[in-house]
PDB file of C-alpha atoms and ligand atoms in Angstrom:
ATOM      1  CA  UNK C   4     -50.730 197.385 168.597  1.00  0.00           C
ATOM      2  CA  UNK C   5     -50.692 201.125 166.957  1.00  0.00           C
ATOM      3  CA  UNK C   6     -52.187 203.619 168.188  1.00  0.00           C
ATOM      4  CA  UNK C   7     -55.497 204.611 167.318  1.00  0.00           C
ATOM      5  CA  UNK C   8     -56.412 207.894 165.422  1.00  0.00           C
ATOM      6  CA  UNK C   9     -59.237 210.767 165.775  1.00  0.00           C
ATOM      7  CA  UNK C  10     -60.430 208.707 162.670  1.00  0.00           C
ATOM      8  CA  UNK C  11     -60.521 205.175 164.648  1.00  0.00           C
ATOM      9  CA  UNK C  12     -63.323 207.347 167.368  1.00  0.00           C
ATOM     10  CA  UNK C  13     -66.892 206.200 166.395  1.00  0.00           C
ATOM     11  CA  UNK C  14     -68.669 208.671 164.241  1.00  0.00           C
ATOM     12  CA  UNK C  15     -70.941 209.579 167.287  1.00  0.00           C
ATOM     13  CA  UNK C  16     -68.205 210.287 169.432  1.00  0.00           C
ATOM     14  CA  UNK C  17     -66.219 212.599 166.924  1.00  0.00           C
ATOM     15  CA  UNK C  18     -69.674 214.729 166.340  1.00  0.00           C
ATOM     16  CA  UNK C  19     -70.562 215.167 170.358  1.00  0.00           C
ATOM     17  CA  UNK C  20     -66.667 216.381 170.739  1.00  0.00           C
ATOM     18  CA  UNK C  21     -67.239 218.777 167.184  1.00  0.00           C
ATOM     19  CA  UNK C  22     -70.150 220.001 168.609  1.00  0.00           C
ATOM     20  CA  UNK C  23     -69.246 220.866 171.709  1.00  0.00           C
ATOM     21  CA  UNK C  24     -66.028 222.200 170.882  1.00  0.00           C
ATOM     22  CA  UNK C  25     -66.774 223.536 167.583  1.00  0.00           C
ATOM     23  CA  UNK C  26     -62.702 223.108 166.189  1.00  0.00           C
ATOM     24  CA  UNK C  27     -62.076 225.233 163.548  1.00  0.00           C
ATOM     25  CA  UNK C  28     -59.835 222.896 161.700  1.00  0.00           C
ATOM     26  CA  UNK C  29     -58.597 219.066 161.501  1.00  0.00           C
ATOM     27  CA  UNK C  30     -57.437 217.065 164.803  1.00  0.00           C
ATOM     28  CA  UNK C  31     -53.570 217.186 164.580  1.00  0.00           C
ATOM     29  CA  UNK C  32     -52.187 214.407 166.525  1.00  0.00           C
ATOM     30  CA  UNK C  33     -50.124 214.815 169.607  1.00  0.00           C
ATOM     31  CA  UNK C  34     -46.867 213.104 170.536  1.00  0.00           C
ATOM     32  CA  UNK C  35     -46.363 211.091 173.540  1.00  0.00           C
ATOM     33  CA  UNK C  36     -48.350 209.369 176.520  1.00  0.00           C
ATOM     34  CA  UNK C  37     -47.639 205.693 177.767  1.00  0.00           C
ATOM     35  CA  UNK C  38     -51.185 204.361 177.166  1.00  0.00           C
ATOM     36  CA  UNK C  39     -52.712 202.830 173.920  1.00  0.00           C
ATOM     37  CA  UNK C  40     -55.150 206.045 173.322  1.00  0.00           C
ATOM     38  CA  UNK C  41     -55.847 208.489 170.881  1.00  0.00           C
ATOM     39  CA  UNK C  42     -53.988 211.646 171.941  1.00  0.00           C
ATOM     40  CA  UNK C  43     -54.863 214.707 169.555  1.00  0.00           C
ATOM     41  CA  UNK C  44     -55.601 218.596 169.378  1.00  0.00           C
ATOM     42  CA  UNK C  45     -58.113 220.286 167.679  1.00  0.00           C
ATOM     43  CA  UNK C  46     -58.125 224.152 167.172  1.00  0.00           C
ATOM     44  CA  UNK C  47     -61.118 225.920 168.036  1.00  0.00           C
ATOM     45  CA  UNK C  48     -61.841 230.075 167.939  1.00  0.00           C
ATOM     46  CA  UNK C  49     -60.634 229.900 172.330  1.00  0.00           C
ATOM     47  CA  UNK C  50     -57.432 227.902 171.393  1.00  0.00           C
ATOM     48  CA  UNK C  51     -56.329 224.411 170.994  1.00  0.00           C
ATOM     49  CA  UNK C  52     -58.000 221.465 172.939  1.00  0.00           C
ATOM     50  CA  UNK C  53     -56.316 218.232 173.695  1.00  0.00           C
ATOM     51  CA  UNK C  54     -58.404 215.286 173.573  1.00  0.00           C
ATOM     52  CA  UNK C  55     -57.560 211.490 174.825  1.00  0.00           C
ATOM     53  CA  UNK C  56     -59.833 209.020 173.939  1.00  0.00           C
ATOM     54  CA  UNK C  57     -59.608 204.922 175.243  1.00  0.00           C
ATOM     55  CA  UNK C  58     -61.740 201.829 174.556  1.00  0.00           C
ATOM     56  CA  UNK C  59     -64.101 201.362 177.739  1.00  0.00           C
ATOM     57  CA  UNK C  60     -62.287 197.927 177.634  1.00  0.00           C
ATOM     58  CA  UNK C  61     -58.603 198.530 177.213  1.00  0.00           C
ATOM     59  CA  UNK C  62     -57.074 198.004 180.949  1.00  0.00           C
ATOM     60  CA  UNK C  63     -56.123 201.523 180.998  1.00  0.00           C
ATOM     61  CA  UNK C  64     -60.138 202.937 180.698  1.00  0.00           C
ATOM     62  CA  UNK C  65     -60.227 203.016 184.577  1.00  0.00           C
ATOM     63  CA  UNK C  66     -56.926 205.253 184.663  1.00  0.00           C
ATOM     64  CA  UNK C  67     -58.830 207.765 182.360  1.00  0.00           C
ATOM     65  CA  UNK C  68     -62.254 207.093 184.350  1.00  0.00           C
ATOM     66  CA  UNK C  69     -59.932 207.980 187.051  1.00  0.00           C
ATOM     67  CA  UNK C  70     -58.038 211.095 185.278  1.00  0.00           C
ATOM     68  CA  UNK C  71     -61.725 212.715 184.961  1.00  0.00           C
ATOM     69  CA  UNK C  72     -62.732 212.038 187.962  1.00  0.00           C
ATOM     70  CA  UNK C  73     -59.726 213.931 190.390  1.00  0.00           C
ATOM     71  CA  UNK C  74     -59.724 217.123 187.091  1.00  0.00           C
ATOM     72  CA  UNK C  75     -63.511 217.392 188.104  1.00  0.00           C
ATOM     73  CA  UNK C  76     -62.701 218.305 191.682  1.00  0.00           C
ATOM     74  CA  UNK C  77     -58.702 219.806 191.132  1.00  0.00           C
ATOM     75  CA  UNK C  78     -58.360 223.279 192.151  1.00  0.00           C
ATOM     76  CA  UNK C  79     -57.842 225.764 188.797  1.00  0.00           C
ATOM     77  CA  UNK C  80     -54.173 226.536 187.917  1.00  0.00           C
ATOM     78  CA  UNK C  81     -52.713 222.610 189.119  1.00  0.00           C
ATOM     79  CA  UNK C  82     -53.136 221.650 184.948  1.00  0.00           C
ATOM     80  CA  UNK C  83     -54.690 222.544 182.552  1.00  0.00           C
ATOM     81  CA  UNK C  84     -58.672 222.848 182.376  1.00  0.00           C
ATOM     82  CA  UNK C  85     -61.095 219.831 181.884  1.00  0.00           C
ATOM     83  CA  UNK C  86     -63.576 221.049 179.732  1.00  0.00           C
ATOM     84  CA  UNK C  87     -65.576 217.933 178.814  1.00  0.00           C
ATOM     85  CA  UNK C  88     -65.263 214.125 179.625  1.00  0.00           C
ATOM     86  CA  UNK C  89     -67.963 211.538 179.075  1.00  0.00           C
ATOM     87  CA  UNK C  90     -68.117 207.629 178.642  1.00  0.00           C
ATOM     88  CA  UNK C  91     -70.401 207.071 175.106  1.00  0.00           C
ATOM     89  CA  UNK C  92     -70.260 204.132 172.287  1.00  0.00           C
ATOM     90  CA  UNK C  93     -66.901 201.815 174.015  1.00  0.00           C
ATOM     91  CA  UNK C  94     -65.032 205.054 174.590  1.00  0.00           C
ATOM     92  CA  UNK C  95     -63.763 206.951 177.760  1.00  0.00           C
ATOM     93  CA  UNK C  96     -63.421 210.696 176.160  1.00  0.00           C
ATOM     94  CA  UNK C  97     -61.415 213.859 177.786  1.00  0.00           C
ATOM     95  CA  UNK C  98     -60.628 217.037 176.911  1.00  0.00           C
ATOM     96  CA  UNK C  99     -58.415 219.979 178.177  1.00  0.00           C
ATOM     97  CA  UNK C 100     -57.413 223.288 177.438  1.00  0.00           C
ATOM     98  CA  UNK C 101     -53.811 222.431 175.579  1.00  0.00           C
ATOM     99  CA  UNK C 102     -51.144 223.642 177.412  1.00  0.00           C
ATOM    100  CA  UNK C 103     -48.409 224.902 175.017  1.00  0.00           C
ATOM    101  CA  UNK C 104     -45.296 224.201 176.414  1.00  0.00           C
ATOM    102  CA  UNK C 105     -42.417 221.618 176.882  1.00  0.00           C
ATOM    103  CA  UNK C 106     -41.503 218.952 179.338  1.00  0.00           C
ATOM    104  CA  UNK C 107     -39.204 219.996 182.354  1.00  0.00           C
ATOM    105  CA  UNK C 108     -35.682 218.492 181.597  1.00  0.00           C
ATOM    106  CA  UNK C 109     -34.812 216.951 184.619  1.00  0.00           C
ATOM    107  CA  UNK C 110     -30.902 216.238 184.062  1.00  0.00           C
ATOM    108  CA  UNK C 111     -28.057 217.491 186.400  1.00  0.00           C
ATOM    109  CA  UNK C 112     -27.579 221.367 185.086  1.00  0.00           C
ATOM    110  CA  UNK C 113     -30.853 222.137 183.716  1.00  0.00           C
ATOM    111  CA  UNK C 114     -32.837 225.672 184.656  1.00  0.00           C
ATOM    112  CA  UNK C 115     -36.489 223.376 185.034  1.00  0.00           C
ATOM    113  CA  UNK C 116     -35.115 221.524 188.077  1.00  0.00           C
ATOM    114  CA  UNK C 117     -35.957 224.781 190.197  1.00  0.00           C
ATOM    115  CA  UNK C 118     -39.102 225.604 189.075  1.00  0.00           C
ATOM    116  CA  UNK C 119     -39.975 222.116 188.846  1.00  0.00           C
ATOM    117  CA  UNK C 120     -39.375 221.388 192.885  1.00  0.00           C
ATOM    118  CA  UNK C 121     -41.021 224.804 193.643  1.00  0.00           C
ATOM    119  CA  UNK C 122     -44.095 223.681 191.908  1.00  0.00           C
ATOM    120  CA  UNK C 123     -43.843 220.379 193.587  1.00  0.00           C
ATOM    121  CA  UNK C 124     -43.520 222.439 197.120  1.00  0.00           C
ATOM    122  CA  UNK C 125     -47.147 224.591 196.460  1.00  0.00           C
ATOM    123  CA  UNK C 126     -48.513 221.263 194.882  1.00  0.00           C
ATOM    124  CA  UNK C 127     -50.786 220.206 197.618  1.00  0.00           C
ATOM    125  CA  UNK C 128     -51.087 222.839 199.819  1.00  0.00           C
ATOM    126  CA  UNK C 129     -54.558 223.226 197.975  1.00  0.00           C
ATOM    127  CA  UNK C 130     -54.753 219.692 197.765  1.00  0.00           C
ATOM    128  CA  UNK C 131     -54.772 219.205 201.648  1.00  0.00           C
ATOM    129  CA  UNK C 132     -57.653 217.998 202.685  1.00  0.00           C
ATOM    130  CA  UNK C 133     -57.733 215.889 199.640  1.00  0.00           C
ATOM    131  CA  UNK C 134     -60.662 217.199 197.391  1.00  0.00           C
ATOM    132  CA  UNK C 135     -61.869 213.537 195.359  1.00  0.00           C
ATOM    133  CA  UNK C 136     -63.622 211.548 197.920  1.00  0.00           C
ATOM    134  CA  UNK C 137     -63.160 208.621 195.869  1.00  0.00           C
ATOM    135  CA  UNK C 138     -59.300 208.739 196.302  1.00  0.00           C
ATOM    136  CA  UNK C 139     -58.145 205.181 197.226  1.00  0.00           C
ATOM    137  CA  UNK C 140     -55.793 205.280 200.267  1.00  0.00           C
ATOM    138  CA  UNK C 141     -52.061 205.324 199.197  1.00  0.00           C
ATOM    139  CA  UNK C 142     -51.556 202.014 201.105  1.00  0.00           C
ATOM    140  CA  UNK C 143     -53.483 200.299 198.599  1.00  0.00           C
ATOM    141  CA  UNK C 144     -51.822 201.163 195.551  1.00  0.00           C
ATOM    142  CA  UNK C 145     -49.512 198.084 194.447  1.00  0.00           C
ATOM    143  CA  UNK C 146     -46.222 199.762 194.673  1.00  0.00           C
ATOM    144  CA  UNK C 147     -46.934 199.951 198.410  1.00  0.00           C
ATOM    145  CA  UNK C 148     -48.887 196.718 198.789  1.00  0.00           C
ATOM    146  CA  UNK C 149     -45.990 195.510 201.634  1.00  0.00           C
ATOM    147  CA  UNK C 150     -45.625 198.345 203.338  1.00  0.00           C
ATOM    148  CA  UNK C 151     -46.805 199.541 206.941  1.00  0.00           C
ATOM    149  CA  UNK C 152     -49.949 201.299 206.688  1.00  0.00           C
ATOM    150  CA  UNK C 153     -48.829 203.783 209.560  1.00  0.00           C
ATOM    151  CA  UNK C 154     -46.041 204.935 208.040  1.00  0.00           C
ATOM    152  CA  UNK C 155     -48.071 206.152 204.769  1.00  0.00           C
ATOM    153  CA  UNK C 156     -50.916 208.126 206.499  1.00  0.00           C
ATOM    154  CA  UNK C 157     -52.139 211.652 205.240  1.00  0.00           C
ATOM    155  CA  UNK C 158     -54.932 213.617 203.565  1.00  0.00           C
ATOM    156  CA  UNK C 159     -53.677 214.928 200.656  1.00  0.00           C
ATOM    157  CA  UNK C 160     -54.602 214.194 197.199  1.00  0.00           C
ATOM    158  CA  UNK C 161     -51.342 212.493 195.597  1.00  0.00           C
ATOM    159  CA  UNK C 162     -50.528 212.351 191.786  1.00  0.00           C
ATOM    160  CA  UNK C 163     -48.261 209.171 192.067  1.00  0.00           C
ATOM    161  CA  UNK C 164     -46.520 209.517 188.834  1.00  0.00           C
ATOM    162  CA  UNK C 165     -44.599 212.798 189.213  1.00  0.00           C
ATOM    163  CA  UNK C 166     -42.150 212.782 185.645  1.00  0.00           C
ATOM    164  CA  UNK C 167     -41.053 214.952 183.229  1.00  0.00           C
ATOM    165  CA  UNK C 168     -43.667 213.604 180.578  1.00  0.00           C
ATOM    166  CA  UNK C 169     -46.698 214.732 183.136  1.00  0.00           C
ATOM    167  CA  UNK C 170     -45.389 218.011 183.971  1.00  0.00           C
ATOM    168  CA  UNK C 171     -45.551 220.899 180.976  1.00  0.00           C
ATOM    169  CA  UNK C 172     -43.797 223.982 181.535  1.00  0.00           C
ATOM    170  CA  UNK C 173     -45.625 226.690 179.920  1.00  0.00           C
ATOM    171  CA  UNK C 174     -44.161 229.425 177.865  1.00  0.00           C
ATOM    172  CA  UNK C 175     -44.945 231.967 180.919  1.00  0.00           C
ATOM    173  CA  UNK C 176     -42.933 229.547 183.023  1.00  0.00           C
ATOM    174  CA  UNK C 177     -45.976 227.811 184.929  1.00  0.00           C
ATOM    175  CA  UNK C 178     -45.995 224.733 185.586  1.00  0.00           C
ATOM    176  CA  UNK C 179     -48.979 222.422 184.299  1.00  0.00           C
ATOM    177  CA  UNK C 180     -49.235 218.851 186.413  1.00  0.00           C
ATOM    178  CA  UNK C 181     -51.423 216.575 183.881  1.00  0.00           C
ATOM    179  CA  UNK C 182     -52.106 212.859 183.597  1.00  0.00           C
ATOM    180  CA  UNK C 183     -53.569 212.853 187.076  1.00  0.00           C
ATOM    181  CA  UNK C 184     -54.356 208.652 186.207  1.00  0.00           C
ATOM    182  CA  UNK C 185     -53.319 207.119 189.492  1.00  0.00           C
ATOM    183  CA  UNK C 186     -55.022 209.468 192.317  1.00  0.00           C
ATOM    184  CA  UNK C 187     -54.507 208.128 195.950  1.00  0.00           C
ATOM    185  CA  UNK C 188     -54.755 210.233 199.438  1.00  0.00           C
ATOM    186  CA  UNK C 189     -51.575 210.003 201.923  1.00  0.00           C
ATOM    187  CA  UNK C 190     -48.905 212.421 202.910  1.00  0.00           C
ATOM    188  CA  UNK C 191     -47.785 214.971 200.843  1.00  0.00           C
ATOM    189  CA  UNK C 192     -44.368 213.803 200.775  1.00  0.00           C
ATOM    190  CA  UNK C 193     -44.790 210.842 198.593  1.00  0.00           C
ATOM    191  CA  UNK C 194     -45.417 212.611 195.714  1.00  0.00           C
ATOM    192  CA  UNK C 195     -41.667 214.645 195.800  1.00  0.00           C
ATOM    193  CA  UNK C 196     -40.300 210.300 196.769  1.00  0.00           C
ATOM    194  CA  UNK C 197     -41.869 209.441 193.362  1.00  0.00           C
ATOM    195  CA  UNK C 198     -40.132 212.008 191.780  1.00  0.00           C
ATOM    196  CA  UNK C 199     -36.419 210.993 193.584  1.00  0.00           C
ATOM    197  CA  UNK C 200     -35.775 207.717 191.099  1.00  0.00           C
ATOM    198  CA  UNK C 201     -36.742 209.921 188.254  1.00  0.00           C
ATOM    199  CA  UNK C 202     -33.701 212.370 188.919  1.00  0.00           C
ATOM    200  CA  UNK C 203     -31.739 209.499 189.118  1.00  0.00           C
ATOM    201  CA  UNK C 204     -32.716 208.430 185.530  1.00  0.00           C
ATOM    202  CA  UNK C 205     -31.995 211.957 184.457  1.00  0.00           C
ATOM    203  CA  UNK C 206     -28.436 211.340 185.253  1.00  0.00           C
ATOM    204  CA  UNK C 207     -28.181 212.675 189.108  1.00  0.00           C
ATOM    205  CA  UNK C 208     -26.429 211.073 191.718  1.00  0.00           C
ATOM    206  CA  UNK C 209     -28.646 209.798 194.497  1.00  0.00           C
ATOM    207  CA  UNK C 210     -27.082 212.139 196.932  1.00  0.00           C
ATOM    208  CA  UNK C 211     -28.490 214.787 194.146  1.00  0.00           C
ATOM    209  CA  UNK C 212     -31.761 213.392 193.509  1.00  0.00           C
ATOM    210  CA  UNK C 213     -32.063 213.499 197.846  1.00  0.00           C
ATOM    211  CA  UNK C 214     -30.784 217.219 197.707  1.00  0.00           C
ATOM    212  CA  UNK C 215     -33.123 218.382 194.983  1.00  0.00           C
ATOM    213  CA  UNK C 216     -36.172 216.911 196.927  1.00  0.00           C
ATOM    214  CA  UNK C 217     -35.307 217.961 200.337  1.00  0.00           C
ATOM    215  CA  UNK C 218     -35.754 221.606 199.211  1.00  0.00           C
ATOM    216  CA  UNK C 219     -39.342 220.762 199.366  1.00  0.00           C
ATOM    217  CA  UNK C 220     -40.419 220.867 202.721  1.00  0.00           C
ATOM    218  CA  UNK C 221     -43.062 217.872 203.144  1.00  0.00           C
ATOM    219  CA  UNK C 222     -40.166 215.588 201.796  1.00  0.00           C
ATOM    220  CA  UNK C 223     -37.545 217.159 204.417  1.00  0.00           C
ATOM    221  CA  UNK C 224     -40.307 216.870 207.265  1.00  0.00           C
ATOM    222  CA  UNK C 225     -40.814 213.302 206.291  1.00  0.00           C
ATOM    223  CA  UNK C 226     -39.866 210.049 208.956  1.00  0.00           C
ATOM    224  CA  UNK C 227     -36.634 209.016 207.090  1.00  0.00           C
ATOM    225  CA  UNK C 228     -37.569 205.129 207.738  1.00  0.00           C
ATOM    226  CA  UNK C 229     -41.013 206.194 205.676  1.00  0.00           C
ATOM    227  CA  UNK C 230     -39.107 207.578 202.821  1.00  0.00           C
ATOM    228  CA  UNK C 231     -36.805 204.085 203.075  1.00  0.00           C
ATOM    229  CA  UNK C 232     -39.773 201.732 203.495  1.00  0.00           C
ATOM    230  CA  UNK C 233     -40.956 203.735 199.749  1.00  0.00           C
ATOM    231  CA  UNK C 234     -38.061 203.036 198.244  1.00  0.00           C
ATOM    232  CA  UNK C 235     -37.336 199.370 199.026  1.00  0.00           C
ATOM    233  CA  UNK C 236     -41.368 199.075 198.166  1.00  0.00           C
ATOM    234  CA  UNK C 237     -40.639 201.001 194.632  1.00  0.00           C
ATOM    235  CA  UNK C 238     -37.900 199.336 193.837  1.00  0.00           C
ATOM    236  CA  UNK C 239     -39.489 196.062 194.893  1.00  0.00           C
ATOM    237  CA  UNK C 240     -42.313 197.090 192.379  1.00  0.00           C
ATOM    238  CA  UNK C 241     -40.485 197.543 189.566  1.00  0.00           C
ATOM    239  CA  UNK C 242     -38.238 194.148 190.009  1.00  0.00           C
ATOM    240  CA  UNK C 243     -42.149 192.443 190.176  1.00  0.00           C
ATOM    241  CA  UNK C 244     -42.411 194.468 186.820  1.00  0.00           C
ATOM    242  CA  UNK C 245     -39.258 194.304 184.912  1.00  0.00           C
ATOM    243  CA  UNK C 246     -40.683 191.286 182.654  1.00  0.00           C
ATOM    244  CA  UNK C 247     -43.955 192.945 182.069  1.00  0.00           C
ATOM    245  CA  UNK C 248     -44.883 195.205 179.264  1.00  0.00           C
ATOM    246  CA  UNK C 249     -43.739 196.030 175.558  1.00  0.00           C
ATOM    247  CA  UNK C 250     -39.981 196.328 174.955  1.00  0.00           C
ATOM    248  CA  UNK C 251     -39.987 200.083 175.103  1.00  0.00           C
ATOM    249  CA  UNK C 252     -41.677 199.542 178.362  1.00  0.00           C
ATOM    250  CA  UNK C 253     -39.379 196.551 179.851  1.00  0.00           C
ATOM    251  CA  UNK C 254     -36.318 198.376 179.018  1.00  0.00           C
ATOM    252  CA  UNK C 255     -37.928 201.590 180.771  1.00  0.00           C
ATOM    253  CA  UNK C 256     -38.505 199.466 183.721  1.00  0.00           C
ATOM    254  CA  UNK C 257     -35.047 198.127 183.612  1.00  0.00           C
ATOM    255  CA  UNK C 258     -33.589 201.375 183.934  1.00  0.00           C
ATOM    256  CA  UNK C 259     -36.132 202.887 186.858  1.00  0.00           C
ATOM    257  CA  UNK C 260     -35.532 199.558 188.617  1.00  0.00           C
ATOM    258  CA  UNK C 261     -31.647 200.156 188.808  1.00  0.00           C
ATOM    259  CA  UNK C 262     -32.599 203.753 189.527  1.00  0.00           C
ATOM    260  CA  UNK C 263     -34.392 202.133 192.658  1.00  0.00           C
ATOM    261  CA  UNK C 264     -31.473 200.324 193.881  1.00  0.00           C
ATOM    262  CA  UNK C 265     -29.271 203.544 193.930  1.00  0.00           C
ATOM    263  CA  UNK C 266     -31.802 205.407 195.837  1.00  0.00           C
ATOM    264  CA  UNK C 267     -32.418 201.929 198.278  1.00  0.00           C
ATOM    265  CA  UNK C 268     -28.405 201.596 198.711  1.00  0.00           C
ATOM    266  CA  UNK C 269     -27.525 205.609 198.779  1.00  0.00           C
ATOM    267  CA  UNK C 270     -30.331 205.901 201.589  1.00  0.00           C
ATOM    268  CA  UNK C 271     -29.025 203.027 203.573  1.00  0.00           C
ATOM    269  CA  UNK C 272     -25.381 204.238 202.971  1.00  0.00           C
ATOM    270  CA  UNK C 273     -25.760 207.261 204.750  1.00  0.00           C
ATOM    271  CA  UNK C 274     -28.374 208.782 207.537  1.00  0.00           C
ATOM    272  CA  UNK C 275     -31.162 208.160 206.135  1.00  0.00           C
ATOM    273  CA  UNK C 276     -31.824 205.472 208.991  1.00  0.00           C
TER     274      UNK C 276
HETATM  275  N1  ADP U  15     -53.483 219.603 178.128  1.00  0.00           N
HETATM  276  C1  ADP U  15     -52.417 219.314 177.386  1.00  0.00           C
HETATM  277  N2  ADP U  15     -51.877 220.255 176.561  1.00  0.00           N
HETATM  278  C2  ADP U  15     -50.815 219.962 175.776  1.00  0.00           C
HETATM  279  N3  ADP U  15     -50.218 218.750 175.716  1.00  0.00           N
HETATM  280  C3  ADP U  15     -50.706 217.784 176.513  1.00  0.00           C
HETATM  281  C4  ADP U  15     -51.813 218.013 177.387  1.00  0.00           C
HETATM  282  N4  ADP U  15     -52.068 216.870 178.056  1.00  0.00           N
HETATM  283  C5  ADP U  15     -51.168 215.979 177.629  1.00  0.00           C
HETATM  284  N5  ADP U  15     -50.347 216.517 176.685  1.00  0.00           N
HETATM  285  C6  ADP U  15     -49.244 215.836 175.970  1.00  0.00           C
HETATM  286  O1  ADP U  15     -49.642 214.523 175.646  1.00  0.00           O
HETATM  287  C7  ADP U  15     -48.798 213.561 176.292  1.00  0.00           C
HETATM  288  C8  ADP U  15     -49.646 212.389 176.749  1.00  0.00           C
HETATM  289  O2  ADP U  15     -50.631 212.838 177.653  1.00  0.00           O
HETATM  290  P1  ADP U  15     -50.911 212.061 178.992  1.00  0.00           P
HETATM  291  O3  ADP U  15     -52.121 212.666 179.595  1.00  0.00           O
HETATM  292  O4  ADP U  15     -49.683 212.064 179.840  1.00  0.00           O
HETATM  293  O5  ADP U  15     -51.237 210.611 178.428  1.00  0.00           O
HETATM  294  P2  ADP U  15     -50.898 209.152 178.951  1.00  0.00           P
HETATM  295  O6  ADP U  15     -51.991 208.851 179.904  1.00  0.00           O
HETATM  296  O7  ADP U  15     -50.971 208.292 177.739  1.00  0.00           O
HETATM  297  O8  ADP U  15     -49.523 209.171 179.578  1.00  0.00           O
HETATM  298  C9  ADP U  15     -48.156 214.325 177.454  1.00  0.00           C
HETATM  299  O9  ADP U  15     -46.920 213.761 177.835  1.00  0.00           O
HETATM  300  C10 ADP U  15     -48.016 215.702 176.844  1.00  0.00           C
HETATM  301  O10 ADP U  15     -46.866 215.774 176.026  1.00  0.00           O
HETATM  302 MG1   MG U  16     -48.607 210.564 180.831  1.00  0.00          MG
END
């Protein structure tokens, strides 16, 4: 399937966005993303806006339905600004301030990997009690479906897919968290355990990955049989997944899911018992 285009939007939908935003010049579009949307900027007079735009039937509309719904209640300075999002003519429609910036690179060596876990540390101390009453409980999404509920309790609102292409750093060195899709409310800690297999992919060892996240201190507080019980339920996850999906997106899964098994055999290796 390609990707649809500011053009492919329905005439109505492309004049409510030009007339609330009032661009100045042509939607450019904007690389990247993992669903089948139309992803672009548009220049206005008080800087660029990015806009992603879904059919109300694709199976991804509820991620986006979701997306609005957590930026409507996120504190400022977590990502960047919702300014508009609305459900008109088969389309789920969102825009932001666009954050100018680049993606953290998360391998072994890099500068980001500080200022990436620091962000993650301050992530949800305003985020405690969780803010979007309609977060599902963490429990329920299906890369825990297995797992024992009392090992997964908290209020704080989670992101759940903490990775280099959802976190911008800015040119001032902030740190934007978008593509808050998959909201859920449990302990702060799972968020930084999400992150762990994606250090792995970068190219750290898992004895890395665990010393980069234990700087942050809801991870380090953590019940080490709760961070286990993640990681065999991740990497359980994926292996249910690894046949799913495009090519780009098996071989993806092929990689996190051997990523899993290094973090599931590292942790049961050593003392994380
Ligand atoms: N507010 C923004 N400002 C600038 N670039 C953005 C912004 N939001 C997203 N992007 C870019 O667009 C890409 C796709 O956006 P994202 O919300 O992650 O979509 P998807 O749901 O398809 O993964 C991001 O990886 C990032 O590069
Ligand atoms: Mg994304």
């Amino acid at each position: 399937m390609t990707t649809p285009t500011w053009d492919d939007l329905p005439t109505a939908v492309r004049a409510r966005l030009e007339n609330d935003l009032a661009p100045t010049g042509p939607a450019a579009p904007v690389a990247g993303g993992f669903t089948p949307g139309v992803r672009v900027q548009l220049p206005t007079d008080e800087g660029a806006v990015f806009i992603k735009a879904i059919r109300s039937g694709s199976g991804a509309a509820d991620m986006y339905r979701a997306e609005a719904a957590a930026n409507q209640v996120l504190p400022a300075g977590i990502g960047p600004q919702l300014l508009i999002s609305f459900e008109s003519d088969g389309w789920v429609v969102l825009a932001f301030d666009f954050l100018p910036g680049h993606h953290p690179d998360l391998t072994p060596g890099s500068s980001d990997l500080q200022p990436v876990i620091d962000a993650i540390s301050r992530l949800h101390t305003p985020l405690t009690p969780c803010p979007l009453t309609s977060a599902p409980e963490i429990i329920t999404n299906p890369v825990l479906h297995e797992a024992d509920h009392q090992q997964f309790t908290g209020d704080a609102l989670l992101h759940c897919d903490l990775r280099a292409d959802n976190l911008l750093i800015a040119e001032d060195g902030q740190i934007g968290v978008i593509d808050w899709a998959w909201p859920h409310r449990g302990p702060a800690w799972v968020d930084t355990a999400f992150l762990v297999p994606q250090l792995i992919l970068a190219g750290h060892t898992a004895h890395d990955a665990e010393k980069w996240a234990g700087q942050v201190p809801a991870y380090q507080l953590a019940d080490d049989t709760a961070i286990n019980a993640f990681a065999t339920a991740l990497t359980s996850y994926w292996v249910s997944r690894a046949a799913q999906g495009s090519p780009e997106l098996r071989a993806y899964r092929a990689r996190a899911l051997d990523a899993g098994r290094t973090w599931v055999s590292h942790r049961s290796a050593t003392s994380h018992r």
